[in-house]
Structure formats: structure tokens, C-alpha cells
Rosetta silent file (secondary structure, phi, psi, omega in degrees, C-alpha in Angstrom):
SEQUENCE: MMNCLTCPIMKEKKKAGNNYFDEELVSNLIFKYQKSAIREKDSEGIETVTWKDERLEEQITIEVLKIVKAIIQVYRYYIFEPYDDCLQHGIMSCYTNFMKWTPEKGTCFNFFSIISKRSLLNYTDRKKRHRNLSDIDDHTEIHAKSFSSF
SCORE:     score description
SCORE:     0.000 S_00000001
   1 L     0.000  133.010 -177.450    0.000    0.000    0.000 S_00000001
   2 L   -87.094  144.514  174.352    1.386    3.430   -1.001 S_00000001
   3 L   -74.944  144.443 -177.737    1.586    6.338    1.324 S_00000001
   4 L   -63.209  -29.678 -178.929   -0.512    9.327    0.178 S_00000001
   5 L   -74.204  -26.968 -179.937    2.512   11.614    0.325 S_00000001
   6 L   -94.862   -5.364 -179.671    4.538    9.435   -2.043 S_00000001
   7 L   -67.786  126.954 -177.204    1.685    8.844   -4.455 S_00000001
   8 H   -63.174  -30.548  179.784    2.527   10.544   -7.791 S_00000001
   9 H   -67.496  -41.879 -179.959   -1.060   11.639   -8.304 S_00000001
  10 H   -66.320  -36.027  179.006   -1.153   13.458   -4.973 S_00000001
  11 H   -64.560  -40.840  179.682    2.136   15.215   -5.724 S_00000001
  12 H   -64.786  -41.108 -179.947    0.768   16.572   -8.990 S_00000001
  13 H   -66.290  -36.396 -178.457   -2.354   17.885   -7.331 S_00000001
  14 H   -68.638  -36.350 -179.881   -0.365   19.558   -4.625 S_00000001
  15 H   -70.362  -38.808 -176.178    1.866   21.373   -7.124 S_00000001
  16 L   -83.430   83.232  179.579   -1.005   22.645   -9.233 S_00000001
  17 L   -90.782  170.805  179.266   -2.399   25.267   -6.882 S_00000001
  18 L   -99.602   62.976 -179.436   -4.921   27.942   -7.595 S_00000001
  19 L   -84.473  121.254  179.751   -2.496   30.824   -7.269 S_00000001
  20 L   -93.759   -8.449 -176.873   -3.926   34.011   -8.667 S_00000001
  21 L  -120.826  124.701  179.864   -0.798   36.062   -7.936 S_00000001
  22 L   -96.372  100.211 -174.917    2.521   35.438   -9.690 S_00000001
  23 H   -60.242  -45.815 -176.965    5.157   36.489   -7.170 S_00000001
  24 H   -64.267  -42.986  179.117    8.129   36.181   -9.520 S_00000001
  25 H   -61.184  -48.042 -176.452    6.471   38.207  -12.281 S_00000001
  26 H   -67.335  -42.019  179.714    5.457   41.045   -9.960 S_00000001
  27 H   -63.881  -38.791  176.216    8.813   41.269   -8.203 S_00000001
  28 H   -65.205  -40.703  177.852   10.580   41.467  -11.589 S_00000001
  29 H   -62.707  -40.883 -178.943    8.147   44.148  -12.764 S_00000001
  30 H   -68.375  -39.309  176.379    8.747   46.180   -9.616 S_00000001
  31 H   -60.419  -45.248  178.389   12.531   45.921   -9.983 S_00000001
  32 H   -63.605  -40.608 -179.671   12.279   47.183  -13.584 S_00000001
  33 H   -63.344  -44.845 -179.598    9.845   49.899  -12.481 S_00000001
  34 H   -66.869  -35.281  178.136   12.139   51.115   -9.717 S_00000001
  35 H   -72.318  -29.968 -177.671   15.136   51.166  -12.085 S_00000001
  36 H   -76.519  -17.380 -176.331   13.177   53.084  -14.738 S_00000001
  37 L   -70.092  138.199  175.021   12.300   55.903  -12.356 S_00000001
  38 E  -104.174  121.102 -176.915   14.174   59.157  -12.727 S_00000001
  39 E  -112.896  141.353  177.978   14.703   60.812   -9.367 S_00000001
  40 E  -131.291  146.463  175.733   15.774   64.363   -8.710 S_00000001
  41 E  -103.931  138.070  177.057   16.714   66.157   -5.521 S_00000001
  42 L   -87.639 -173.877 -175.813   15.572   69.682   -4.877 S_00000001
  43 L   -64.485  -24.637  179.845   17.543   72.396   -3.085 S_00000001
  44 L   -89.050   -2.108  178.520   16.434   71.092    0.334 S_00000001
  45 L    88.103    9.457  178.626   17.653   67.567   -0.443 S_00000001
  46 L   -84.590  127.062 -177.220   14.181   66.038   -0.789 S_00000001
  47 E   -89.015  130.117  176.785   14.102   63.365   -3.467 S_00000001
  48 E  -127.122  149.980  177.952   11.161   63.286   -5.864 S_00000001
  49 E   -90.809  121.772 -177.987   10.375   60.971   -8.745 S_00000001
  50 E   -97.789  -23.287  179.360   10.036   62.946  -11.962 S_00000001
  51 E  -149.740  140.121  176.190    9.388   60.105  -14.417 S_00000001
  52 L  -136.689  154.666  177.816    8.190   56.494  -14.199 S_00000001
  53 L   -76.323  109.532 -175.240    7.484   53.832  -16.802 S_00000001
  54 H   -68.808  -30.007  179.389    3.691   53.960  -17.119 S_00000001
  55 H   -66.510  -46.050  176.891    3.465   50.610  -18.898 S_00000001
  56 H   -65.366  -39.456  178.535    5.180   48.807  -16.026 S_00000001
  57 H   -59.427  -41.085  179.209    3.129   50.802  -13.535 S_00000001
  58 H   -67.763  -40.856  179.113   -0.078   49.609  -15.209 S_00000001
  59 H   -65.393  -41.427  178.120    1.040   45.958  -15.215 S_00000001
  60 H   -64.687  -41.956  179.939    1.963   46.104  -11.533 S_00000001
  61 H   -61.716  -39.584  178.573   -1.355   47.768  -10.729 S_00000001
  62 H   -63.325  -41.677 -179.898   -3.271   45.005  -12.514 S_00000001
  63 H   -70.107  -41.832 -179.634   -1.456   42.342  -10.513 S_00000001
  64 H   -70.530  -28.418  177.336   -1.816   44.144   -7.169 S_00000001
  65 H   -59.642  -32.120  177.112   -5.486   44.745   -7.943 S_00000001
  66 H   -62.565  -40.324  179.046   -5.975   40.982   -7.665 S_00000001
  67 H   -66.225  -46.640 -176.849   -4.727   41.090   -4.072 S_00000001
  68 H   -62.970  -42.395  178.384   -6.924   44.048   -3.141 S_00000001
  69 H   -61.858  -42.291 -179.962  -10.040   42.424   -4.630 S_00000001
  70 H   -64.517  -40.341 -179.878   -9.369   39.211   -2.744 S_00000001
  71 H   -66.783  -40.045  177.411   -8.887   41.060    0.536 S_00000001
  72 H   -61.926  -39.431 -179.980  -12.128   42.999    0.083 S_00000001
  73 H   -72.647  -45.551 -175.590  -13.955   39.716   -0.527 S_00000001
  74 H   -66.466  -45.942 -177.743  -12.296   37.678    2.234 S_00000001
  75 H   -90.140   -0.437  174.063  -12.638   40.315    4.944 S_00000001
  76 L    56.679   44.621  177.576  -16.027   41.504    3.592 S_00000001
  77 H   -68.029  -19.955 -179.070  -15.194   45.184    3.583 S_00000001
  78 H   -67.080  -14.689  177.173  -17.952   45.707    0.998 S_00000001
  79 H   -71.523  -36.124 -174.037  -20.495   45.376    3.807 S_00000001
  80 L   -86.223  -38.731 -178.084  -19.260   48.563    5.467 S_00000001
  81 L  -135.973  160.339  177.788  -18.514   50.748    2.471 S_00000001
  82 L   -57.437  142.905 -176.185  -19.266   50.575   -1.267 S_00000001
  83 H   -56.386  -45.201 -177.835  -17.108   48.029   -3.102 S_00000001
  84 H   -64.044  -37.291  178.000  -15.728   50.566   -5.585 S_00000001
  85 H   -65.951  -42.647  177.854  -14.672   52.945   -2.812 S_00000001
  86 H   -63.502  -42.059 -179.772  -12.866   50.143   -0.977 S_00000001
  87 H   -62.269  -46.075 -179.551  -11.207   49.034   -4.207 S_00000001
  88 H   -64.528  -43.218 -178.997  -10.007   52.534   -5.020 S_00000001
  89 H   -66.053  -41.653  179.974   -8.711   53.160   -1.518 S_00000001
  90 H   -64.964  -43.266 -178.000   -6.909   49.807   -1.347 S_00000001
  91 H   -72.292  -33.364  178.137   -5.209   50.148   -4.719 S_00000001
  92 H   -68.813  -35.160  177.923   -4.151   53.749   -4.025 S_00000001
  93 H   -68.095  -34.725  176.584   -2.528   52.742   -0.757 S_00000001
  94 H   -73.799  -39.357 -177.800   -0.563   50.040   -2.588 S_00000001
  95 H   -59.010  -40.421 -178.921    0.252   52.331   -5.516 S_00000001
  96 L   -69.498  -11.846 -178.486    1.974   54.850   -3.278 S_00000001
  97 L  -109.572   10.494  178.146    4.249   52.069   -2.006 S_00000001
  98 H   -58.123  -41.314 -176.657    5.441   50.614   -5.341 S_00000001
  99 H   -77.100  -15.020 -174.936    8.779   52.401   -5.006 S_00000001
 100 H   -91.235  -12.041 -176.148    9.223   51.344   -1.354 S_00000001
 101 L   -73.765  135.736  171.231    9.160   47.557   -1.798 S_00000001
 102 L  -138.645  155.645  179.577   12.417   45.634   -1.373 S_00000001
 103 H   -60.214  -24.705  178.426   12.943   41.882   -0.913 S_00000001
 104 H   -66.859  -21.948 -179.706   14.116   42.561    2.646 S_00000001
 105 H   -86.997    0.262  179.657   10.569   43.692    3.489 S_00000001
 106 L   112.651 -173.186  179.673    9.130   40.324    2.454 S_00000001
 107 L   -73.508  160.652  177.581    7.405   39.009   -0.618 S_00000001
 108 H   -59.818  -44.226 -178.942    5.394   41.290   -2.872 S_00000001
 109 H   -59.229  -48.324 -179.019    2.228   39.457   -1.961 S_00000001
 110 H   -64.229  -45.103 -177.816    2.835   39.834    1.759 S_00000001
 111 H   -59.978  -51.710 -176.154    3.918   43.472    1.477 S_00000001
 112 H   -76.190  -28.511  177.046    0.946   44.637   -0.581 S_00000001
 113 H   -69.937  -38.945  177.583   -1.615   42.494    1.225 S_00000001
 114 H   -66.568  -41.933  178.771   -0.594   43.955    4.591 S_00000001
 115 H   -61.374  -46.664 -178.222   -0.696   47.474    3.192 S_00000001
 116 H   -69.643  -37.266  177.425   -4.158   46.988    1.707 S_00000001
 117 H   -61.395  -49.105 -178.686   -5.525   45.248    4.819 S_00000001
 118 H   -63.658  -43.132 -178.011   -4.339   48.017    7.110 S_00000001
 119 H   -68.237  -39.361  178.452   -5.506   50.809    4.853 S_00000001
 120 H   -68.916  -36.378  176.600   -8.943   49.247    4.320 S_00000001
 121 H   -64.285  -45.751  177.960   -9.336   48.623    8.026 S_00000001
 122 H   -64.906  -39.133 -179.450   -8.436   52.243    8.792 S_00000001
 123 H   -63.800  -48.974 -178.947  -10.658   53.489    5.964 S_00000001
 124 H   -68.644  -34.085  177.829  -13.745   51.586    7.108 S_00000001
 125 H   -67.045  -42.331  178.601  -13.081   52.497   10.737 S_00000001
 126 H   -63.937  -41.641  179.701  -12.761   56.178    9.844 S_00000001
 127 H   -69.001  -32.027 -179.341  -15.950   56.055    7.793 S_00000001
 128 H   -62.690  -36.398  179.634  -17.785   54.228   10.589 S_00000001
 129 H   -62.680  -30.833 -175.784  -17.300   57.179   12.909 S_00000001
 130 H  -107.505    2.368 -174.230  -19.095   59.458   10.465 S_00000001
 131 H   -62.689  -44.883 -174.457  -21.580   56.999    8.979 S_00000001
 132 L   -92.893    3.273  176.801  -24.570   57.871   11.178 S_00000001
 133 L   -89.632  143.482  177.983  -23.886   61.575   11.298 S_00000001
 134 L  -135.768  165.308 -179.922  -25.744   63.837    8.921 S_00000001
 135 L   -69.121  156.102  177.462  -25.762   67.529    8.125 S_00000001
 136 H   -65.066  -34.186 -179.064  -27.981   69.906   10.036 S_00000001
 137 H   -64.468  -22.449 -178.850  -29.670   70.875    6.770 S_00000001
 138 H   -75.069  -19.077 -178.927  -30.903   67.298    6.356 S_00000001
 139 L   -85.863  140.217  176.168  -33.087   67.517    9.465 S_00000001
 140 L   -84.342  147.202 -178.837  -36.542   68.985    9.209 S_00000001
 141 L   -83.115  121.381 -177.018  -37.442   71.712   11.616 S_00000001
 142 L   -75.162  -40.182 -176.951  -40.094   70.486   14.030 S_00000001
 143 L  -100.874   73.833 -179.418  -41.080   73.864   15.392 S_00000001
 144 L   -76.304  149.044 -178.310  -41.685   75.780   12.214 S_00000001
 145 L   -73.473  -35.727 -179.232  -42.872   79.402   12.508 S_00000001
 146 L  -121.464  141.084  177.190  -45.586   79.109    9.900 S_00000001
 147 L  -112.098  144.027  176.772  -47.891   76.224    9.228 S_00000001
 148 L   -93.894  134.949  179.727  -49.659   75.595    6.012 S_00000001
 149 L  -112.894  143.093 -178.200  -53.350   74.862    6.283 S_00000001
 150 L  -105.217    0.000    0.000  -55.355   73.004    3.713 S_00000001
């Protein structure tokens, strides 16, 4: 009798996972993206990026968008805020960190998933504080000076 771990059929199934994120592809894209950026320092010594490869930026965004969508679905952030708002907020928080990723900070998947989780949690928490508040103009005045009679 064969052990399940040594069974060739089981090994094939284990290798063929349902990975929606290609770590190697994204890390290579980010390395190329970071190298393509032209950085300039101003008179105060603050470094700013003046040019980036938009094609690479779009490819990275498409891949990171997969992570953000999965996090919104898994943690059900769409219950608290509209799905599109959560999606936009999550992808913008990741987008601002494209230049900051290095292999020392972990894998791309881990880095961007933590960023999107934290930002979406903060976003929904911030919105929750103001969700039940409304403007004064939205309330009707109970003690009106004039009444209309029919």
C-alpha cells in the first residue's frame, strides 16, 4: 500500500495550486519599475520621482489589484462601504508604495496584502465614525414658525 505523500497523483495535485498572484512576475516588474524611475533632488535635499514607466506601472497595478479584490472579498469590507470605494482606496494605498518595496521587506504578496488590509481597516473604521452623522440641513425643523393649512 502506497503512502498518500509518495503517491505521484497526490504530488501533482499539490503542485497545481490555484495561485492568482505570480510572485516572480510582480517582483521582476517592480525591480524594472524602480530602475526606470528618474529621481531628482531639490535644493532642500528632498528626493522626488520625476518620471516612471507607465506601462510597467499599469502591469503592476493590474497584478496588485488581484490582491486588493481578494482582501475585500475575504474580509467583507464591501459590507461597510461601497465596493468601488474600498477598491479605489486599497489600490491607491498600494500604488503609493510601489517604489518602497524591497525583498528585505518580504514578498510582494505579503507586502501589498498587509498594506491593503491596514488601509482598508483604517478606511472603514474612519468612515464608521461618520456613517450615522448627517448635516444639520438634512433635518426637518419640528417647530416651524408658519404652518400651512389646507
